[in-house]
Amino acid sequence: QANIKTMYPLRLVARLGLRGRSRSDLLRRLSTAAPKKIAVLPGDGIGPEVMAEALKVLGAVEKLSSARFACETHLIGGAAYDAHGVHFPDSTREACGKSDAILFGSIGGPTEESDLPKWANAERNALLGLRKAFTLAVNLRPATVYPMLASLSPLRPDIIAEGIDILVVRELVGGIYFGEHKTVGDRAFDVMEYTEDQIRTALKFGFEVAQKRRKHLTVVDKANVLDCSRLWRKVANEMKGSYPDVKMDFMLVDNAAMQIIKKPAFFDVLCTENMFGDILSDAASVLPGSLGLMPSASLGTSVHLYEPSGGSAPDIAGKGVANPIAQVLSAALMLRYSFSMEKEAVLIESAVTAVLGDGLRTGDIALKGEKTVSTSQMGDAIVAKMHAMGK
């Protein structure tokens, strides 16, 4: 109650007619009272095209609810280099720091131009710059196989029939990627290091999101060899008592790599360290059949970032054929995790599922001979479905 009074004066509560409502209802309704500031970073390649469709969808959310968004577009990647000579300008950094969420497109140019100053280290400078600036410590990668797109998955039909809906929670700022890397003569070493606080941050989110899903958390490690993994198990065992409704189990990473392919329906939420998460989330990303269906989120201490799992696809940029669904679903994740707008997030996700059920396909998810739609046509169809479902 004190937090609500601090954030929102009682006169606003009264003016909106919210006196007497439950705390959760108050927080949700009041969270939509002021416009949410979104730093929009379309980036390069197909980024601007798919971002335009995500913004259409957010516009539909505004029309169908009390939500309001203040979206400001800023440069990053090659587009920023053209204007500022750097991939992550200070102006973009400052805008992101003042925002409530970051909606990110893609970065990168043609492979044959990767050595040019415009593109050299563009992804590293921009994405790692964002991670460092805003301590984006936890990455989320959902992997869902849509029944109507089952033929795109490399898995057998009987495996798909069991249902595949996995959320990979990856610790993002610790582990071997951030340890010491050194080569001395004919010897090289890379140091894996974790603190309990880093582990606890990732596991806390893993437990909490499992509570909102199917209440099953699998912690993946290599505890039969690595001390870091044993520390993960220690922290997980200490925390599990605070989440009695969540079933927690451990799985060695080599077994997890097999089970993601052999029996993916076993997994609900999978939480793991940085390198294991990098590998396992890429393995899981193959299951739906196209990266154009795969959203992701990186959660920070002050602001969260949302982006498609795929790249900038410069070979199809500007042709209007890119699949915008991953970008649209990234916007849905933003509503869920940054703005506590679960109803609106589910509306977007349901509209995407319904549009796919109607048979609409962009080129990446179309079978041979199937009619395809453009990037904007897919976005328009999702918006139309939202309006039909939101009445």
Short mmCIF file of C-alpha atoms in Angstrom, two decimals:
data_model
loop_
_atom_site.label_atom_id
_atom_site.label_comp_id
_atom_site.label_asym_id
_atom_site.label_seq_id
_atom_site.Cartn_x
_atom_site.Cartn_y
_atom_site.Cartn_z
CA GLN A 1 0.00 0.00 0.00
CA ALA A 2 2.83 2.41 0.88
CA ASN A 3 4.50 1.79 -2.49
CA ILE A 4 1.28 2.56 -4.35
CA LYS A 5 0.86 5.81 -2.40
CA THR A 6 4.46 6.78 -3.15
CA MET A 7 4.19 6.05 -6.88
CA TYR A 8 0.66 7.37 -7.40
CA PRO A 9 -1.03 10.13 -5.36
CA LEU A 10 -4.36 9.13 -3.83
CA ARG A 11 -6.09 11.87 -5.81
CA LEU A 12 -5.04 10.04 -9.00
CA VAL A 13 -6.37 6.78 -7.57
CA ALA A 14 -9.64 8.51 -6.82
CA ARG A 15 -9.81 10.28 -10.19
CA LEU A 16 -9.38 6.99 -12.03
CA GLY A 17 -12.09 5.38 -9.92
CA LEU A 18 -9.77 2.77 -8.44
CA ARG A 19 -10.50 3.11 -4.71
CA GLY A 20 -11.21 -0.21 -3.06
CA ARG A 21 -9.55 -2.36 -5.74
CA SER A 22 -7.01 -5.06 -4.94
CA ARG A 23 -3.32 -4.21 -4.87
CA SER A 24 -2.57 -6.24 -8.02
CA ASP A 25 -5.45 -4.61 -9.90
CA LEU A 26 -4.32 -1.18 -8.72
CA LEU A 27 -0.76 -1.75 -9.90
CA ARG A 28 -1.86 -3.00 -13.29
CA ARG A 29 -4.35 -0.21 -13.92
CA LEU A 30 -2.07 2.51 -12.62
CA SER A 31 0.82 1.14 -14.67
CA THR A 32 -1.09 2.10 -17.81
CA ALA A 33 -2.03 5.58 -16.56
CA ALA A 34 1.17 7.28 -17.77
CA PRO A 35 2.80 6.73 -21.19
CA LYS A 36 5.57 4.15 -21.17
CA LYS A 37 8.79 5.49 -22.68
CA ILE A 38 10.21 3.06 -25.22
CA ALA A 39 13.61 3.55 -26.86
CA VAL A 40 13.15 2.09 -30.35
CA LEU A 41 16.40 0.94 -31.99
CA PRO A 42 15.57 -0.48 -35.46
CA GLY A 43 19.23 -0.89 -36.42
CA ASP A 44 20.28 -2.39 -39.75
CA GLY A 45 19.11 -4.76 -42.45
CA ILE A 46 15.54 -5.92 -41.96
CA GLY A 47 15.42 -4.21 -38.56
CA PRO A 48 13.51 -1.10 -39.67
CA GLU A 49 10.98 -3.17 -41.67
CA VAL A 50 10.06 -5.60 -38.90
CA MET A 51 10.16 -2.85 -36.28
CA ALA A 52 7.51 -0.93 -38.20
CA GLU A 53 5.16 -3.90 -37.77
CA ALA A 54 5.88 -4.18 -34.04
CA LEU A 55 5.01 -0.49 -33.66
CA LYS A 56 1.75 -1.11 -35.54
CA VAL A 57 0.93 -3.78 -32.99
CA LEU A 58 1.71 -1.44 -30.08
CA GLY A 59 -0.61 1.09 -31.71
CA ALA A 60 -3.34 -1.53 -31.70
CA VAL A 61 -2.71 -2.19 -28.00
CA GLU A 62 -3.26 1.51 -27.34
CA LYS A 63 -6.59 1.44 -29.16
CA LEU A 64 -7.74 -1.68 -27.34
CA SER A 65 -6.67 -0.75 -23.82
CA SER A 66 -5.76 2.15 -21.57
CA ALA A 67 -2.05 1.65 -22.33
CA ARG A 68 -0.08 4.55 -23.77
CA PHE A 69 3.40 4.40 -25.29
CA ALA A 70 5.88 7.21 -26.01
CA CYS A 71 8.19 5.70 -28.63
CA GLU A 72 11.41 7.46 -29.66
CA THR A 73 13.56 6.08 -32.46
CA HIS A 74 17.36 6.19 -32.14
CA LEU A 75 20.32 4.98 -34.19
CA ILE A 76 22.51 1.99 -33.47
CA GLY A 77 24.86 -0.27 -35.43
CA GLY A 78 25.77 0.57 -39.02
CA ALA A 79 23.02 3.17 -39.21
CA ALA A 80 24.59 4.97 -36.24
CA TYR A 81 28.05 4.70 -37.77
CA ASP A 82 26.86 6.52 -40.89
CA ALA A 83 25.57 9.40 -38.80
CA HIS A 84 27.99 9.52 -35.87
CA GLY A 85 31.05 7.42 -36.73
CA VAL A 86 30.36 5.00 -33.85
CA HIS A 87 28.06 2.00 -33.44
CA PHE A 88 26.61 3.00 -30.06
CA PRO A 89 26.38 6.81 -29.84
CA ASP A 90 26.17 8.61 -26.53
CA SER A 91 22.80 10.05 -27.58
CA THR A 92 21.39 6.54 -27.98
CA ARG A 93 22.87 5.44 -24.66
CA GLU A 94 21.32 8.43 -22.87
CA ALA A 95 17.92 7.85 -24.49
CA CYS A 96 17.94 4.19 -23.47
CA GLY A 97 18.85 5.16 -19.91
CA LYS A 98 15.82 7.45 -19.70
CA SER A 99 13.41 4.88 -21.16
CA ASP A 100 11.21 2.29 -19.50
CA ALA A 101 12.19 -0.37 -22.04
CA ILE A 102 14.35 -0.86 -25.14
CA LEU A 103 12.86 -2.41 -28.28
CA PHE A 104 15.75 -3.49 -30.48
CA GLY A 105 15.84 -4.61 -34.11
CA SER A 106 19.05 -6.02 -35.56
CA ILE A 107 22.66 -5.11 -36.32
CA GLY A 108 25.04 -6.05 -39.09
CA GLY A 109 25.77 -5.73 -42.78
CA PRO A 110 26.73 -7.94 -45.73
CA THR A 111 29.32 -10.61 -44.97
CA GLU A 112 31.56 -9.41 -47.76
CA GLU A 113 31.70 -5.96 -46.13
CA SER A 114 32.39 -7.18 -42.57
CA ASP A 115 35.91 -5.73 -42.57
CA LEU A 116 34.77 -2.22 -43.47
CA PRO A 117 34.75 0.28 -40.56
CA LYS A 118 30.96 0.60 -40.78
CA TRP A 119 30.46 -3.07 -39.96
CA ALA A 120 33.65 -4.22 -38.21
CA ASN A 121 32.75 -5.16 -34.60
CA ALA A 122 29.35 -3.47 -35.00
CA GLU A 123 27.49 -6.18 -33.12
CA ARG A 124 30.08 -6.41 -30.37
CA ASN A 125 30.31 -2.65 -29.89
CA ALA A 126 26.55 -2.11 -29.83
CA LEU A 127 25.17 -5.21 -28.11
CA LEU A 128 27.96 -5.64 -25.58
CA GLY A 129 27.83 -1.90 -25.05
CA LEU A 130 24.14 -2.15 -24.21
CA ARG A 131 24.70 -5.15 -21.91
CA LYS A 132 27.46 -3.35 -20.05
CA ALA A 133 25.68 0.01 -19.84
CA PHE A 134 22.48 -1.43 -18.40
CA THR A 135 23.74 -4.61 -16.68
CA LEU A 136 21.59 -6.87 -18.84
CA ALA A 137 22.25 -9.90 -16.67
CA VAL A 138 19.56 -12.42 -17.68
CA ASN A 139 18.55 -13.49 -21.19
CA LEU A 140 15.22 -15.14 -22.05
CA ARG A 141 14.70 -17.23 -25.17
CA PRO A 142 11.28 -18.84 -25.66
CA ALA A 143 11.07 -21.76 -28.09
CA THR A 144 7.55 -22.75 -29.09
CA VAL A 145 6.59 -25.13 -31.89
CA TYR A 146 3.28 -24.03 -33.40
CA PRO A 147 1.15 -27.06 -34.34
CA MET A 148 0.23 -25.55 -37.72
CA LEU A 149 3.96 -25.17 -38.51
CA ALA A 150 5.00 -28.60 -37.24
CA SER A 151 6.25 -29.61 -40.68
CA LEU A 152 8.97 -26.94 -40.42
CA SER A 153 10.47 -28.52 -37.30
CA PRO A 154 13.27 -31.07 -37.71
CA LEU A 155 11.66 -33.23 -35.02
CA ARG A 156 9.49 -36.30 -35.56
CA PRO A 157 5.71 -35.70 -35.47
CA ASP A 158 5.27 -37.89 -32.38
CA ILE A 159 7.76 -35.73 -30.45
CA ILE A 160 6.05 -32.51 -31.55
CA ALA A 161 2.64 -33.92 -30.61
CA GLU A 162 3.67 -33.92 -26.94
CA GLY A 163 3.82 -30.11 -27.04
CA ILE A 164 6.95 -27.93 -27.08
CA ASP A 165 7.03 -24.69 -25.12
CA ILE A 166 10.45 -24.05 -23.56
CA LEU A 167 11.83 -20.91 -21.94
CA VAL A 168 15.62 -20.80 -21.68
CA VAL A 169 16.86 -18.47 -18.93
CA ARG A 170 20.54 -17.70 -19.47
CA GLU A 171 22.85 -15.82 -17.09
CA LEU A 172 24.43 -13.19 -19.30
CA VAL A 173 27.28 -11.31 -17.61
CA GLY A 174 29.34 -13.99 -15.84
CA GLY A 175 31.06 -17.26 -16.59
CA ILE A 176 33.80 -18.10 -19.03
CA TYR A 177 32.87 -15.40 -21.56
CA PHE A 178 33.70 -12.70 -19.01
CA GLY A 179 36.67 -14.39 -17.36
CA GLU A 180 40.35 -13.93 -18.13
CA HIS A 181 41.43 -15.07 -21.62
CA LYS A 182 45.12 -15.54 -22.23
CA THR A 183 47.59 -17.36 -24.47
CA VAL A 184 51.16 -17.84 -23.30
CA GLY A 185 53.40 -19.61 -25.81
CA ASP A 186 51.85 -22.98 -26.57
CA ARG A 187 49.39 -22.74 -23.68
CA ALA A 188 46.00 -20.98 -23.59
CA PHE A 189 43.41 -20.63 -20.85
CA ASP A 190 39.95 -19.15 -20.30
CA VAL A 191 38.69 -18.65 -16.75
CA MET A 192 35.12 -19.47 -15.71
CA GLU A 193 34.09 -17.61 -12.57
CA TYR A 194 30.79 -17.01 -10.80
CA THR A 195 29.62 -15.31 -7.63
CA GLU A 196 26.60 -16.39 -5.64
CA ASP A 197 24.92 -13.06 -6.37
CA GLN A 198 25.24 -13.57 -10.14
CA ILE A 199 23.80 -17.06 -9.85
CA ARG A 200 21.01 -15.93 -7.55
CA THR A 201 19.92 -13.19 -9.98
CA ALA A 202 19.37 -15.70 -12.80
CA LEU A 203 17.78 -18.36 -10.60
CA LYS A 204 15.42 -15.87 -8.97
CA PHE A 205 13.97 -15.01 -12.33
CA GLY A 206 13.91 -18.68 -13.32
CA PHE A 207 11.87 -19.61 -10.25
CA GLU A 208 9.53 -16.63 -10.59
CA VAL A 209 8.75 -17.18 -14.26
CA ALA A 210 8.24 -20.91 -13.62
CA GLN A 211 5.57 -19.97 -11.08
CA LYS A 212 3.67 -18.21 -13.89
CA ARG A 213 4.09 -21.08 -16.33
CA ARG A 214 3.93 -24.83 -15.65
CA LYS A 215 5.86 -24.66 -12.34
CA HIS A 216 8.85 -26.73 -13.42
CA LEU A 217 12.44 -25.41 -13.31
CA THR A 218 15.39 -27.40 -14.65
CA VAL A 219 18.83 -26.11 -13.63
CA VAL A 220 21.44 -27.20 -16.18
CA ASP A 221 25.10 -27.54 -15.19
CA LYS A 222 28.21 -29.74 -15.29
CA ALA A 223 28.41 -30.38 -11.56
CA ASN A 224 30.22 -33.69 -12.03
CA VAL A 225 33.28 -31.71 -13.18
CA LEU A 226 33.03 -27.96 -12.53
CA ASP A 227 33.18 -26.14 -9.21
CA CYS A 228 31.15 -23.29 -10.73
CA SER A 229 28.35 -25.76 -11.43
CA ARG A 230 28.51 -27.07 -7.88
CA LEU A 231 28.06 -23.49 -6.68
CA TRP A 232 24.99 -23.18 -8.95
CA ARG A 233 23.53 -26.29 -7.30
CA LYS A 234 24.28 -24.97 -3.81
CA VAL A 235 22.51 -21.67 -4.49
CA ALA A 236 19.58 -23.38 -6.23
CA ASN A 237 19.06 -25.73 -3.29
CA GLU A 238 19.17 -22.79 -0.87
CA MET A 239 16.54 -20.91 -2.90
CA LYS A 240 14.06 -23.65 -3.72
CA GLY A 241 12.41 -23.51 -0.29
CA SER A 242 11.13 -20.02 -1.14
CA TYR A 243 9.28 -21.43 -4.15
CA PRO A 244 7.45 -24.50 -2.80
CA ASP A 245 5.04 -24.57 -5.74
CA VAL A 246 7.88 -25.03 -8.27
CA LYS A 247 9.34 -28.45 -8.97
CA MET A 248 13.10 -28.05 -9.39
CA ASP A 249 15.50 -30.59 -10.83
CA PHE A 250 19.08 -30.63 -12.08
CA MET A 251 20.38 -31.91 -15.40
CA LEU A 252 23.92 -32.18 -16.75
CA VAL A 253 24.46 -30.07 -19.83
CA ASP A 254 25.41 -32.95 -22.12
CA ASN A 255 22.17 -34.73 -21.22
CA ALA A 256 20.20 -31.48 -21.65
CA ALA A 257 21.58 -31.10 -25.18
CA MET A 258 20.22 -34.56 -26.00
CA GLN A 259 16.87 -34.13 -24.24
CA ILE A 260 16.08 -30.82 -26.00
CA ILE A 261 16.01 -32.85 -29.21
CA LYS A 262 14.84 -36.23 -27.88
CA LYS A 263 12.16 -35.14 -25.38
CA PRO A 264 11.72 -31.35 -25.46
CA ALA A 265 8.25 -31.61 -23.86
CA PHE A 266 10.02 -32.41 -20.56
CA PHE A 267 11.21 -28.81 -20.25
CA ASP A 268 9.25 -25.83 -18.98
CA VAL A 269 11.84 -23.31 -17.74
CA LEU A 270 15.51 -24.16 -18.24
CA CYS A 271 17.99 -22.00 -16.29
CA THR A 272 21.75 -22.14 -16.77
CA GLU A 273 25.05 -20.29 -16.92
CA ASN A 274 26.28 -18.13 -19.78
CA MET A 275 28.09 -20.52 -22.15
CA PHE A 276 25.72 -23.44 -21.61
CA GLY A 277 22.79 -21.07 -22.16
CA ASP A 278 24.33 -19.74 -25.36
CA ILE A 279 24.60 -23.25 -26.79
CA LEU A 280 21.31 -24.67 -25.53
CA SER A 281 19.23 -21.65 -26.58
CA ASP A 282 20.65 -21.92 -30.10
CA ALA A 283 19.78 -25.63 -30.12
CA ALA A 284 16.24 -24.84 -28.95
CA SER A 285 15.89 -22.11 -31.58
CA VAL A 286 15.99 -24.74 -34.33
CA LEU A 287 12.86 -26.48 -33.04
CA PRO A 288 10.20 -23.98 -34.28
CA GLY A 289 11.63 -24.08 -37.81
CA SER A 290 12.55 -20.41 -38.32
CA LEU A 291 14.37 -17.71 -36.37
CA GLY A 292 11.65 -15.41 -37.67
CA LEU A 293 9.40 -16.84 -34.95
CA MET A 294 11.87 -16.44 -32.06
CA PRO A 295 11.71 -13.42 -29.70
CA SER A 296 14.11 -12.78 -26.83
CA ALA A 297 14.60 -10.50 -23.85
CA SER A 298 17.61 -9.35 -21.87
CA LEU A 299 16.74 -8.17 -18.38
CA GLY A 300 18.75 -5.47 -16.64
CA THR A 301 18.87 -3.76 -13.28
CA SER A 302 17.19 -0.58 -14.52
CA VAL A 303 15.83 -1.29 -18.00
CA HIS A 304 15.16 -4.40 -20.12
CA LEU A 305 15.92 -4.97 -23.81
CA TYR A 306 13.75 -6.93 -26.26
CA GLU A 307 14.87 -8.20 -29.66
CA PRO A 308 14.34 -10.94 -32.26
CA SER A 309 16.73 -13.88 -32.03
CA GLY A 310 17.62 -13.70 -35.73
CA GLY A 311 20.05 -11.37 -37.45
CA SER A 312 19.82 -8.42 -39.82
CA ALA A 313 19.45 -10.58 -43.00
CA PRO A 314 20.93 -7.94 -45.32
CA ASP A 315 20.29 -10.18 -48.34
CA ILE A 316 16.54 -9.60 -48.05
CA ALA A 317 16.56 -6.12 -46.52
CA GLY A 318 14.30 -3.67 -48.29
CA LYS A 319 12.39 -6.34 -50.19
CA GLY A 320 9.41 -6.45 -47.83
CA VAL A 321 9.61 -10.21 -47.36
CA ALA A 322 11.04 -10.51 -43.83
CA ASN A 323 9.01 -12.25 -41.15
CA PRO A 324 8.03 -9.67 -38.48
CA ILE A 325 6.66 -12.20 -35.97
CA ALA A 326 9.82 -12.42 -33.83
CA GLN A 327 9.88 -8.63 -33.50
CA VAL A 328 6.15 -8.53 -32.72
CA LEU A 329 6.51 -11.26 -30.08
CA SER A 330 9.47 -9.36 -28.60
CA ALA A 331 7.09 -6.44 -28.10
CA ALA A 332 4.72 -8.85 -26.33
CA LEU A 333 7.56 -9.89 -23.99
CA MET A 334 8.16 -6.20 -23.31
CA LEU A 335 4.55 -5.73 -22.24
CA ARG A 336 4.79 -8.78 -19.98
CA TYR A 337 8.14 -8.23 -18.27
CA SER A 338 8.63 -4.44 -18.31
CA PHE A 339 5.06 -3.18 -18.02
CA SER A 340 3.14 -6.03 -16.28
CA MET A 341 0.58 -5.98 -19.11
CA GLU A 342 -0.09 -9.71 -19.21
CA LYS A 343 -3.52 -9.42 -20.83
CA GLU A 344 -2.16 -7.32 -23.68
CA ALA A 345 0.87 -9.60 -24.13
CA VAL A 346 -1.40 -12.65 -24.37
CA LEU A 347 -3.60 -10.82 -26.90
CA ILE A 348 -0.61 -10.26 -29.20
CA GLU A 349 0.57 -13.86 -28.83
CA SER A 350 -2.94 -15.20 -29.44
CA ALA A 351 -3.33 -13.03 -32.53
CA VAL A 352 -0.05 -14.36 -33.95
CA THR A 353 -1.16 -17.94 -33.33
CA ALA A 354 -4.54 -17.24 -34.95
CA VAL A 355 -3.01 -15.62 -38.03
CA LEU A 356 -0.71 -18.61 -38.49
CA GLY A 357 -3.74 -20.83 -38.02
CA ASP A 358 -5.45 -18.94 -40.84
CA GLY A 359 -2.59 -20.00 -43.11
CA LEU A 360 -0.71 -16.73 -43.56
CA ARG A 361 2.97 -17.33 -44.27
CA THR A 362 6.03 -15.24 -44.99
CA GLY A 363 8.64 -16.87 -47.19
CA ASP A 364 10.72 -18.33 -44.36
CA ILE A 365 7.82 -20.41 -43.00
CA ALA A 366 6.07 -21.28 -46.27
CA LEU A 367 6.18 -24.74 -47.74
CA LYS A 368 6.88 -25.16 -51.43
CA GLY A 369 3.93 -23.93 -53.44
CA GLU A 370 2.28 -22.07 -50.54
CA LYS A 371 1.19 -18.48 -51.09
CA THR A 372 3.25 -15.96 -49.14
CA VAL A 373 2.50 -12.51 -47.72
CA SER A 374 4.74 -9.49 -47.29
CA THR A 375 6.17 -8.12 -44.06
CA SER A 376 3.51 -5.41 -43.85
CA GLN A 377 0.69 -7.78 -44.79
CA MET A 378 1.64 -10.09 -41.92
CA GLY A 379 1.72 -7.12 -39.54
CA ASP A 380 -1.65 -5.87 -40.77
CA ALA A 381 -3.17 -9.33 -40.34
CA ILE A 382 -1.93 -9.54 -36.74
CA VAL A 383 -3.37 -6.11 -35.96
CA ALA A 384 -6.71 -7.01 -37.57
CA LYS A 385 -6.86 -10.23 -35.56
CA MET A 386 -6.09 -8.30 -32.35
CA HIS A 387 -9.03 -5.99 -33.01
CA ALA A 388 -11.32 -8.93 -33.73
CA MET A 389 -10.22 -10.78 -30.58
CA GLY A 390 -10.11 -7.69 -28.36
CA LYS A 391 -13.71 -6.60 -28.89
#
